[in-house]
Coordinates of C-alpha atoms and ligand atoms in Angstrom, one line a residue:
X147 CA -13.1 -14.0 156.1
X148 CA -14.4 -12.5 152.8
X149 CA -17.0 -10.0 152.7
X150 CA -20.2 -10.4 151.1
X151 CA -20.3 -9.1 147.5
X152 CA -23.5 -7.2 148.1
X153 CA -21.8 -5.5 151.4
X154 CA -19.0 -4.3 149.0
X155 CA -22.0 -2.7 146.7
X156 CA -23.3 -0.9 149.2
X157 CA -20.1 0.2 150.3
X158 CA -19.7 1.5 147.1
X159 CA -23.1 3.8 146.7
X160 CA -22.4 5.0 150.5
X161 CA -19.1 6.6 149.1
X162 CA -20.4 7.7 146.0
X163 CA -23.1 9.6 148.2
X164 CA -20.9 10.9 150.5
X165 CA -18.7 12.2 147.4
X166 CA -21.6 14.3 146.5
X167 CA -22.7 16.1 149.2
X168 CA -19.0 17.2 149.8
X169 CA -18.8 18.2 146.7
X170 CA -22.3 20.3 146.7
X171 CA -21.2 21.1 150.4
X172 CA -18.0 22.5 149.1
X173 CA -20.0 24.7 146.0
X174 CA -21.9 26.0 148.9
X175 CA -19.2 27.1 150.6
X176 CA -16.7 28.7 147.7
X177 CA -20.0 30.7 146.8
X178 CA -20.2 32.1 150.1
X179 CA -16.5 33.5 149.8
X180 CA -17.2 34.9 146.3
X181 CA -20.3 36.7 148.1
X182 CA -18.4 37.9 150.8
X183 CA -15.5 39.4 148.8
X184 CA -17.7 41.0 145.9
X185 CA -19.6 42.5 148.8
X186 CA -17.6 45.8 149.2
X187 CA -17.5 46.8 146.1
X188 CA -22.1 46.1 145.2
X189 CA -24.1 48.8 147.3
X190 CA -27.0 46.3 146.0
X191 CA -26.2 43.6 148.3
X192 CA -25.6 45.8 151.6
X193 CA -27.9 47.1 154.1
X194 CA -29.4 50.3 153.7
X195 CA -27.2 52.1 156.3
X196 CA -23.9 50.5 155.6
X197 CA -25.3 51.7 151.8
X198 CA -25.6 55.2 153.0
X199 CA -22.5 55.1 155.1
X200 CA -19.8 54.2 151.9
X201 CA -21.7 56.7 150.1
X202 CA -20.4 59.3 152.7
X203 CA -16.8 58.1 152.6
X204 CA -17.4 58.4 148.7
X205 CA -18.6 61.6 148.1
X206 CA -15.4 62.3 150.3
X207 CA -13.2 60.6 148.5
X208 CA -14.7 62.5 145.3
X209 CA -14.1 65.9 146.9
X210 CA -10.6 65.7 147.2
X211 CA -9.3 63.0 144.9
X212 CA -11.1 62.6 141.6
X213 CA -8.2 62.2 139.8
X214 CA -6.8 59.7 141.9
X215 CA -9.9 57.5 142.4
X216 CA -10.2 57.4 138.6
X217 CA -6.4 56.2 137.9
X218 CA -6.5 53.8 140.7
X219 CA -9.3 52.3 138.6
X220 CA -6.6 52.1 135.5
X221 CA -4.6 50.1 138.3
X222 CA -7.6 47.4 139.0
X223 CA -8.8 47.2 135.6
X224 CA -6.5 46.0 133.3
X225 CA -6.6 48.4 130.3
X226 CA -6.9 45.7 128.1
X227 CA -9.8 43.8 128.8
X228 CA -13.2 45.3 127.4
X229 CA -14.6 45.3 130.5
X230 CA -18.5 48.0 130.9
X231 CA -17.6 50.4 133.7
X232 CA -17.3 48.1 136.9
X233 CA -19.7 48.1 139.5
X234 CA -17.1 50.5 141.5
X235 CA -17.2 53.0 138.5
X236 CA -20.7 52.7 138.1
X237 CA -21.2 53.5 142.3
X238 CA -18.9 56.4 141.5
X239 CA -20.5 58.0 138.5
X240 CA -23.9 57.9 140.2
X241 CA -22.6 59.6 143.3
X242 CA -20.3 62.0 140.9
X243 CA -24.0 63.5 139.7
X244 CA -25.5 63.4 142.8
X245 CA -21.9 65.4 143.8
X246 CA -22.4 68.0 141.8
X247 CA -26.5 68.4 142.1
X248 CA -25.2 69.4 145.5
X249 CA -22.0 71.2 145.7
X250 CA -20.6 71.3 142.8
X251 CA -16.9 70.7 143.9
X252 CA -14.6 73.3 142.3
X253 CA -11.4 70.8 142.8
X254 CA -13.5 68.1 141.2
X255 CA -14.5 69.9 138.2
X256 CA -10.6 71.1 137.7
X257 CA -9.6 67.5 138.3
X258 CA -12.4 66.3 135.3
X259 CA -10.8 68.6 132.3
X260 CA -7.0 69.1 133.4
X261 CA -4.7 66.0 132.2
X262 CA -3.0 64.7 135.9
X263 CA 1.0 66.0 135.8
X264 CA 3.0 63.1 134.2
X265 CA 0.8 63.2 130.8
X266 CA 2.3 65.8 128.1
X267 CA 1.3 68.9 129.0
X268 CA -0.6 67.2 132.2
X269 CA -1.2 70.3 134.9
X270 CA -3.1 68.5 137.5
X271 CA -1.5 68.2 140.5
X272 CA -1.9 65.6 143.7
X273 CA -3.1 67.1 147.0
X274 CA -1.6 66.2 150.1
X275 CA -3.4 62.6 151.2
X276 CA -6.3 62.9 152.9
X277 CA -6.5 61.3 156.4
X278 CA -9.1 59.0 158.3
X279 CA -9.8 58.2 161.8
X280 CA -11.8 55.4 161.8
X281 CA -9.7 52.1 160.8
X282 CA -12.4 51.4 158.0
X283 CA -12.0 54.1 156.0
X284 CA -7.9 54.7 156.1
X285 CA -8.3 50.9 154.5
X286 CA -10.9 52.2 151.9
X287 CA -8.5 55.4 150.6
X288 CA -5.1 53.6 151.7
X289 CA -3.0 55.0 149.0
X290 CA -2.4 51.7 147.6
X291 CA 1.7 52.2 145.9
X292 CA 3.3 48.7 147.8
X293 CA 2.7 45.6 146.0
X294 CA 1.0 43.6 148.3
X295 CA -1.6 46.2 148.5
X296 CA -2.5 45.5 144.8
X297 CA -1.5 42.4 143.5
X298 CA -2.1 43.1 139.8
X299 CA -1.7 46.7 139.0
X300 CA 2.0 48.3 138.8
X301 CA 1.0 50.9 141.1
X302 CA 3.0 53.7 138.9
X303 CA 0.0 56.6 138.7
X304 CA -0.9 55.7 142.5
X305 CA 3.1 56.2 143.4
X306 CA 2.5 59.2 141.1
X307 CA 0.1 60.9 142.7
X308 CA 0.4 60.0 146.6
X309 CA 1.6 63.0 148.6
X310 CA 1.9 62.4 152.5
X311 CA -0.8 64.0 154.5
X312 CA 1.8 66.1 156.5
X313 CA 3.5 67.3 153.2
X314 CA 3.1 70.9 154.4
X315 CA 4.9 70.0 157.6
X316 CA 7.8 67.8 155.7
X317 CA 8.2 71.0 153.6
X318 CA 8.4 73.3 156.3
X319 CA 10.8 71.6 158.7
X320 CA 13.3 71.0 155.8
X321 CA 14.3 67.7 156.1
X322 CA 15.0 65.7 153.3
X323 CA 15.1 62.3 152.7
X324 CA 18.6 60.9 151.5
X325 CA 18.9 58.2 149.1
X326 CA 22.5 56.7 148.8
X327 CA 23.6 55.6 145.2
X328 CA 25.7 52.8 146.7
X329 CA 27.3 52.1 143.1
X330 CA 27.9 55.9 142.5
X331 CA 26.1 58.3 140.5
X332 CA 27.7 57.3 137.5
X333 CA 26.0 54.4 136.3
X334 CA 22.6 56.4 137.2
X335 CA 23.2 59.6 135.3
X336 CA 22.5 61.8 138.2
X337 CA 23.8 64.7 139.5
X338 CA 23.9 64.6 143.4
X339 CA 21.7 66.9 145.7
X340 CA 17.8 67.6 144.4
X341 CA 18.3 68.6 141.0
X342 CA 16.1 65.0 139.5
X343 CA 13.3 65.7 141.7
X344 CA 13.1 69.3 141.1
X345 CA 13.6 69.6 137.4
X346 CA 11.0 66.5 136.8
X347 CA 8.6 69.2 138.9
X348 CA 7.8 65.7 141.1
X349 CA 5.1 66.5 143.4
X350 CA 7.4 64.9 146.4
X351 CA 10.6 66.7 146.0
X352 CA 11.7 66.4 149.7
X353 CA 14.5 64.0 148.8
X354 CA 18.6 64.3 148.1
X355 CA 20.9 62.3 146.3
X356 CA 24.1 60.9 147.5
X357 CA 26.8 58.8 146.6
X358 CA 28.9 59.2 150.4
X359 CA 29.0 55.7 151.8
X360 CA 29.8 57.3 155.1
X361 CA 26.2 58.4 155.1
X362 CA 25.3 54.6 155.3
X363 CA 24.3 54.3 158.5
X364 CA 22.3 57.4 158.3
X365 CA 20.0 57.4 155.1
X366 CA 16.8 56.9 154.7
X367 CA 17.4 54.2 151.2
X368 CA 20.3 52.6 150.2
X369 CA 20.0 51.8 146.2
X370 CA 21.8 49.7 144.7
X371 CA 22.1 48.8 140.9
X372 CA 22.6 45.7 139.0
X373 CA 24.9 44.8 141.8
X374 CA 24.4 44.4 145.7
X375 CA 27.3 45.3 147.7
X376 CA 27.2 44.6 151.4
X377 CA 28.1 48.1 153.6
X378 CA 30.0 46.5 156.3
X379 CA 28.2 48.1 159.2
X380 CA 25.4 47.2 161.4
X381 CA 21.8 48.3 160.4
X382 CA 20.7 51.4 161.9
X383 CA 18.4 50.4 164.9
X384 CA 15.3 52.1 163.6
X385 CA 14.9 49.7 160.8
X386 CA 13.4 52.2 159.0
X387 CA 16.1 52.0 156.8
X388 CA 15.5 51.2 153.0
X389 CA 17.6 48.7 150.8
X390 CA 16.4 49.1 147.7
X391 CA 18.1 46.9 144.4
X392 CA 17.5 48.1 140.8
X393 CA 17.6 45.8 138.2
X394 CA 17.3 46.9 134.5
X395 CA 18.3 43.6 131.9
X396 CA 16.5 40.4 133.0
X397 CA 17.5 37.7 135.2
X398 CA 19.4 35.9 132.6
X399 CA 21.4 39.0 132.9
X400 CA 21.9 40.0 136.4
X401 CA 23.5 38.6 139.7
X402 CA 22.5 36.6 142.1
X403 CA 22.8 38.5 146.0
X404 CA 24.8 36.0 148.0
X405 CA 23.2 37.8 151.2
X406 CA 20.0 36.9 152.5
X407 CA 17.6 39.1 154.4
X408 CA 19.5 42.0 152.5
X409 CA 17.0 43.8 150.3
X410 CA 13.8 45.5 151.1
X411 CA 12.2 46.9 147.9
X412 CA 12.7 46.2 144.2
X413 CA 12.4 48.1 141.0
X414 CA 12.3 46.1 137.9
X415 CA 10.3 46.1 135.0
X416 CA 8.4 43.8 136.9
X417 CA 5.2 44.7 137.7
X418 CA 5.1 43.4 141.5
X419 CA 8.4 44.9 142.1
X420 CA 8.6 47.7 144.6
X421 CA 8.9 50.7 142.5
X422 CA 8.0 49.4 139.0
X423 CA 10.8 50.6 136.7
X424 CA 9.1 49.8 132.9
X425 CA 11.0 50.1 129.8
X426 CA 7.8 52.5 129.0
X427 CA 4.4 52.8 129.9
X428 CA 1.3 53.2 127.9
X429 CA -1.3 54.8 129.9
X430 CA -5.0 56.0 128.6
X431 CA -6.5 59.3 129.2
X432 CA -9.6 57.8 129.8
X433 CA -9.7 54.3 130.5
X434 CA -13.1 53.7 129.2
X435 CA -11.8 55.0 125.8
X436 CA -9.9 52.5 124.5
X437 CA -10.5 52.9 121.1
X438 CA -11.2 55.5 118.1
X439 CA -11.8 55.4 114.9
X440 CA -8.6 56.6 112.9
X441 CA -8.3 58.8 109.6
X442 CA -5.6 56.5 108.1
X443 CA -5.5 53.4 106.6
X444 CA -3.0 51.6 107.6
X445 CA -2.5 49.1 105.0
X446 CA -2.7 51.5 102.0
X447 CA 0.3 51.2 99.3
X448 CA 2.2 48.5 101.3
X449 CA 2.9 45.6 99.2
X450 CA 5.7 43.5 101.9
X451 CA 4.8 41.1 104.4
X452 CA 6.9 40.8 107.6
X453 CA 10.3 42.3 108.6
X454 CA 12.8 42.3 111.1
X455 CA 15.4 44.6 112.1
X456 CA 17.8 42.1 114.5
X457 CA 21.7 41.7 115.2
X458 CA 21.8 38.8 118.1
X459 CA 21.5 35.6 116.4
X460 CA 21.3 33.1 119.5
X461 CA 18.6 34.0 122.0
X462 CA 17.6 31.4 124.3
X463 CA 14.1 31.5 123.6
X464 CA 14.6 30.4 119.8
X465 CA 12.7 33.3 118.2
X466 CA 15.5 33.0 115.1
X467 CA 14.3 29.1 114.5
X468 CA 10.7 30.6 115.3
X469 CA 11.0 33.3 112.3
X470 CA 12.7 30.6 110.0
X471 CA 9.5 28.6 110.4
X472 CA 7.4 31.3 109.7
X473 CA 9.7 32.0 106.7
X474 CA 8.2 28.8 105.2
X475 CA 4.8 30.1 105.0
X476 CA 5.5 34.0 104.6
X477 CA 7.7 36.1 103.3
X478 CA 9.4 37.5 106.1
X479 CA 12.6 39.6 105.4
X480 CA 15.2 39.7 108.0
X481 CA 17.5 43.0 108.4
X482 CA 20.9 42.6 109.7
X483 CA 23.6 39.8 110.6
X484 CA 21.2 36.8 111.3
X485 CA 18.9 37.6 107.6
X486 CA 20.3 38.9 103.9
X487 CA 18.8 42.5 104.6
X488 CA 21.4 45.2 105.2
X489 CA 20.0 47.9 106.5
X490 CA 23.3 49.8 108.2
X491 CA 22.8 52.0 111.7
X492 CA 23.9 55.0 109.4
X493 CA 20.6 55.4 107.1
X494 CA 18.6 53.9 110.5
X495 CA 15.6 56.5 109.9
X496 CA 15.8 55.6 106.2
X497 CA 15.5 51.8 107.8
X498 CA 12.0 52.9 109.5
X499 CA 10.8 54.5 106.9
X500 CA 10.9 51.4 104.5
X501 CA 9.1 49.8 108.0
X502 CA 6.2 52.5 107.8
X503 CA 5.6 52.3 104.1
X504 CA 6.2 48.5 103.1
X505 CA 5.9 46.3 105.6
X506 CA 2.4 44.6 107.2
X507 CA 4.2 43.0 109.9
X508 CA 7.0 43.7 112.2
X509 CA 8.8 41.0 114.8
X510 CA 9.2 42.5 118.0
X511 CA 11.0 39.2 119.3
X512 CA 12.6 39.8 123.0
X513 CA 15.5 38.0 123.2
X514 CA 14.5 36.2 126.4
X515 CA 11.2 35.0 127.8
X516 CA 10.6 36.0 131.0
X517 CA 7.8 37.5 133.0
X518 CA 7.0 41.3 132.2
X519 CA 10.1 41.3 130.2
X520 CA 8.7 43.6 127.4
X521 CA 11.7 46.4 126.0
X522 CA 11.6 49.0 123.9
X523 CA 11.8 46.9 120.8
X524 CA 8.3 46.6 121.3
X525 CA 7.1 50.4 122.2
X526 CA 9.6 52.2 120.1
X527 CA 10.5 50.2 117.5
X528 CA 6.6 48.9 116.5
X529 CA 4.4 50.3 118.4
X530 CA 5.3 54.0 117.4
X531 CA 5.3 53.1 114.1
X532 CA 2.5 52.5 111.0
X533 CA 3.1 48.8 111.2
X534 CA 1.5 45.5 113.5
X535 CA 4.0 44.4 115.8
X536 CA 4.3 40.0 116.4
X537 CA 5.3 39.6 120.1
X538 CA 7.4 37.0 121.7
X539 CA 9.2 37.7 125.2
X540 CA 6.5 37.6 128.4
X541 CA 3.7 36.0 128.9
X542 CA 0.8 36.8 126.9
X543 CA -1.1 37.9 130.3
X544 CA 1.6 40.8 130.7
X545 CA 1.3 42.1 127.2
X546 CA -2.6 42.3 127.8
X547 CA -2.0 44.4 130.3
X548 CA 0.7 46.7 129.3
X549 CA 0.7 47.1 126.3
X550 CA -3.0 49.5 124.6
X551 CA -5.7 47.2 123.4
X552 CA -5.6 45.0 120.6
X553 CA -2.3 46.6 119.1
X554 CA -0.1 43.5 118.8
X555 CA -0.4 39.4 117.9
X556 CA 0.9 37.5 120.2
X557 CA 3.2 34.1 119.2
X558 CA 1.5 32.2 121.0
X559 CA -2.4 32.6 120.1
X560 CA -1.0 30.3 117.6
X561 CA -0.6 26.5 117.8
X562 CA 2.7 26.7 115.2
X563 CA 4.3 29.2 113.1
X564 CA 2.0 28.0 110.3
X565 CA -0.9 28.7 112.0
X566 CA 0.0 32.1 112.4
X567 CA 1.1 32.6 109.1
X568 CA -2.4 31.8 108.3
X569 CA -4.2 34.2 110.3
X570 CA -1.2 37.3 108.9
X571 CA -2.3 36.2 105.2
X572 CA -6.1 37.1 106.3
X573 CA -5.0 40.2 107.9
X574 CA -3.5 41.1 104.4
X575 CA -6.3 40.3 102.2
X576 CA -8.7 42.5 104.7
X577 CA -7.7 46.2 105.2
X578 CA -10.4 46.8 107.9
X579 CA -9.2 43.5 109.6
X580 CA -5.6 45.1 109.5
X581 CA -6.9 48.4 110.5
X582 CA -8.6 47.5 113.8
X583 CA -5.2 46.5 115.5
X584 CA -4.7 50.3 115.4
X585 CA -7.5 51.9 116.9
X586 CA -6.0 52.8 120.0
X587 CA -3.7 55.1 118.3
X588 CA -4.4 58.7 119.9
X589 CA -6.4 57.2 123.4
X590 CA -4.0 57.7 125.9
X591 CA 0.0 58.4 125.9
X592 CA 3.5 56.3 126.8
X593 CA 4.2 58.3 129.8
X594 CA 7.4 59.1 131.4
X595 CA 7.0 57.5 134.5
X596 CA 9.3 59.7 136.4
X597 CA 11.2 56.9 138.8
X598 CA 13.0 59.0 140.9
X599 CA 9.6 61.4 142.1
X600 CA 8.3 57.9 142.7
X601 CA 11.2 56.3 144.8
X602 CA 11.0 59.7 146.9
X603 CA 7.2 59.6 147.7
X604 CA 7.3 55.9 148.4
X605 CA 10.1 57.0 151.1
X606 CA 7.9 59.0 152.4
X607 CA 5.0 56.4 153.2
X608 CA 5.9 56.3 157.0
X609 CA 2.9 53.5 157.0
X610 CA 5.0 50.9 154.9
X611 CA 8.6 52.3 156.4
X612 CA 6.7 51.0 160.2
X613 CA 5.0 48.1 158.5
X614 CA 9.0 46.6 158.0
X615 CA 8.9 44.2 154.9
X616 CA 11.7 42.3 153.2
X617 CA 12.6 39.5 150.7
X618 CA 13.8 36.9 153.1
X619 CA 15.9 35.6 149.1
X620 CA 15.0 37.9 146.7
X621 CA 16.9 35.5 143.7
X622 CA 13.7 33.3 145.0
X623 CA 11.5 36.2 143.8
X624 CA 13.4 37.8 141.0
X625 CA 14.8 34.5 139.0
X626 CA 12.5 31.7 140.4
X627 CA 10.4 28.6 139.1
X628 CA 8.3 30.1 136.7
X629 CA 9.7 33.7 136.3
X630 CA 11.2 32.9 133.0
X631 CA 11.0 29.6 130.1
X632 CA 13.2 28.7 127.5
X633 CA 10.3 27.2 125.2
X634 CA 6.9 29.1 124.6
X635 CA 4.9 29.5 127.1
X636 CA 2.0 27.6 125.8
X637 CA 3.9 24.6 126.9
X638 CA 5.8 25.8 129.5
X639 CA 6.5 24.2 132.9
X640 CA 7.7 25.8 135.9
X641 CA 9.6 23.5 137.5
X642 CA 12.1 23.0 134.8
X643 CA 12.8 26.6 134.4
X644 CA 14.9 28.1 137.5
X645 CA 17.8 30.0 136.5
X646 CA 21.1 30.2 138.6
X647 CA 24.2 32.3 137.4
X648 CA 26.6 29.7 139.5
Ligands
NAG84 C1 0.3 55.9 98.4 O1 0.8 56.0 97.1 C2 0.3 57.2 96.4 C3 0.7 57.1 95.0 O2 2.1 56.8 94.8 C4 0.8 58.4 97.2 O3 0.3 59.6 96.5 C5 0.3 58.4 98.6 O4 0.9 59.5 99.3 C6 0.7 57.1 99.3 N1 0.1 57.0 100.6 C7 0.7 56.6 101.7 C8 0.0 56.6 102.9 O5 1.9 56.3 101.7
NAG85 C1 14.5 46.2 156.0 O1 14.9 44.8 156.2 C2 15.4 44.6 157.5 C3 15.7 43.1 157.7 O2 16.8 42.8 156.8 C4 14.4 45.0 158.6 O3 15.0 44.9 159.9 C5 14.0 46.5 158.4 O4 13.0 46.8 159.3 C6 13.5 46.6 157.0 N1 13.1 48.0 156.7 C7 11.9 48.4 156.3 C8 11.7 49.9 156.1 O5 11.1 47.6 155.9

């Protein structure tokens, strides 16, 4: 039997109704969440005693970690959004006067003038973690150096400045933590024992180098690097035991581990490894100083476009075919075997020099894109230097955070090669256009990042070390759908982009 057209109609607005009030229903309901998680961080939406209650844990925070509390704020906000202090530095700066109206903290007003430890000439030192009984507050002043604690920061100045709260105990008892170099120390450019952790001054020192498998079943981290080699034994049964792989190249470059279950922590120059290993690491002193005004003009006297020092003809993410296209719309002048610009390795510093003085425009072109993957083609070769670096390698997201604030043009603001020639033939007809992608010269520093102080006070984080965490495959993690592309990312889909070395 057929139903009645006007049945159908009805049928039809009853749907269309429903529709809607799941729709508003669900608005309703994502606004709740949003309320709910921004609710920690606004004292306006609280009640008056929880108000006065994270005020307390505050002011304590402030007493004995200034320093810490403001570089944990580098970690949340990336440095390179222009974001007015955050409703968590705002909270802070208000309670920092009402701090000192009161006490006046000595520790607090050293903490304010002294650069922390890993800056050049940096003398401020961490103080042993402070500890909390109540549940709430531990999870306010956790330490935050493991990646699932903060899922967009690298962690690097938290890892630099945690000390255990015991540290005067760990000292006195003279243990040490050992970390076993299962590919030798060679290929690490170590010396066994303390020495690295001593003569970087790292405020965690408690550690020793080794490279005696028999040790295996009794250190406290086995590290491998590049290459995971399986020890042959059982694991020690207080799976407190660390296995910890290192990967410098990207995962074009790098091995696959055949064994799952096998490896604990990671450090890469990705930022949600374990211990972050970056190629280097721009950090400001003062993250709400971004910018300055500079005394140079960066565009005076230079009368060439774009250059580019490269040897590698055939990278897979065709930034030669990229830079051929751009050729057609600029003059760009390639140095070395893929362009007709010699520029030999022997007069190199004579080769940088032309860079400073003639050139607009530099290519910093990794020669893979991959997530994070950002070398020191990029910070030493252009960013060090009197000239605008063009950047194509990770995502445009990871520069943004890594790299200081508006110092670089990314490939891929740009529709096409012409497109971007475009906007580099405005930048040259407007010096103060040119000169603003330099203003951050002078804010802040590319720190050493000291790896080996942070691998030895991660090890000592007996929280994480109980906690038990591994990467069930870590190939899934390090070389999976979406890690890296072969095409831009503008147009890039995951799916079609896992790599195997098989
Ligand atoms: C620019 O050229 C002038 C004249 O040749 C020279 O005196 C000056 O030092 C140059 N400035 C820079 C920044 O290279
Ligand atoms: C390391 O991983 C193993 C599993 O392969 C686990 O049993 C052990 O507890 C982990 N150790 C730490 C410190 O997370």
């Amino acid at each position: 039997m057929r139903r009645p057209k006007i049945s159908l109609k009805k049928y039809f607005y009853f749907t269309l109704i429903c529709a809607l009030l799941l729709i508003f229903g669900f608005n309703l309901k994502e606004y709740e969440i949003w309320k709910s998680n921004r609710e920690p961080r606004s004292l306006l939406s609280v009640t008056q005693q929880q108000q006065q209650q994270r005020q307390h844990e505050a002011i304590n925070e402030m007493k004995g970690l200034i320093v810490w509390e403001t570089t944990s704020t580098y970690e949340s906000a990336p440095p390179a959004s222009p974001v007015p202090a955050s409703d968590q530095d705002q909270q802070l700066q208000e309670l920092d006067a009402e701090e000192e109206g009161a006490a006046g903290d000595r520790r607090a007003q050293t903490a304010a003038t002294a650069k922390p430890w890993f800056f050049r000439n940096g003398e401020y030192y961490p103080k042993p973690a402070k500890t909390f009984s109540n549940r709430k507050a531990r999870k306010l002043h956790a330490p935050r150096l493991f990646p699932q604690e903060d899922q967009h920061g690298d962690r690097v100045v938290n890892q630099l400045m945690y000390v255990p709260h015991n540290y005067e105990q760990i000292k006195a008892s003279g243990k040490l933590k050992t970390i076993l170099l299962y590919n030798g120390l060679g290929p690490w450019n170590v010396k066994k024992g303390r020495e690295v952790f001593l003569r970087s001054k790292c405020p965690v020192d408690t550690c020793e180098l080794t490279a005696n498998r028999d040790l295996a079943s009794v250190a406290d981290m086995i590290l491998y690097k590049d290459t995971y080699i399986p020890t042959g034994i059982r694991r020690p049964n207080n799976h407190k035991q660390v296995n910890m792989m290192y990967y410098l190249e990207c995962p074009y470059h790098t091995q696959n581990v055949k064994v799952p279950d096998a490896i604990n922590w990671t450090a890469t120059y990705r930022r949600d490894s374990t211990v972050m290993a970056p190629y280097e690491k721009w950090q400001y002193y003062d993250n709400k100083v971004q910018q300055q005004e500079q005394d140079h003009n960066y565009a005076l006297n230079k009368t060439k476009k774009v250059a580019w020092f490269v040897s590698n003809c055939g990278a897979r993410n065709g930034r030669l075919q990229y830079a051929h296209e751009l050729q057609k719309h600029i003059e760009v002048d390639i140095y070395g075997g893929c362009g007709n610009y010699k520029c030999p390795r022997s007069t190199a510093d004579r080769c940088f020099d032309i860079l400073d003085n003639d050139y607009k425009f530099y290519l910093a072109f990794e020669n893979s894109n991959c997530r994070d993957y950002i070398t020191e083609k990029f910070f030493v070769n252009a960013l060090n230097r009197k000239v605008l670096p063009i950047v194509m390698g990770a995502r445009p997201e990871d520069y943004e955070v890594s790299a200081p604030r508006r110092s670089y043009i990314h490939v891929d603001e740009f529709a096409s090669p012409k497109e971007l020639a475009e906007y580099l033939h405005i930048l040259d007809k407007d010096d103060e256009l040119y000169n603003s992608y330099f203003k951050w010269k002078g804010t802040g520093e590319f720190i050493n990042t000291y790896f080996w102080c942070r691998v030895c006070s991660t090890l000592h984080n007996e929280d994480q070390l109980r906690k038990s965490s591994w990467y069930h495959d870590v190939n899934d993690w390090w070389r999976g759908a979406g890690i890296c592309t072969s095409g831009s990312w503008r147009n890039f889909k995951a799916r079609m982009d896992v790599i195997s070395d098989d």
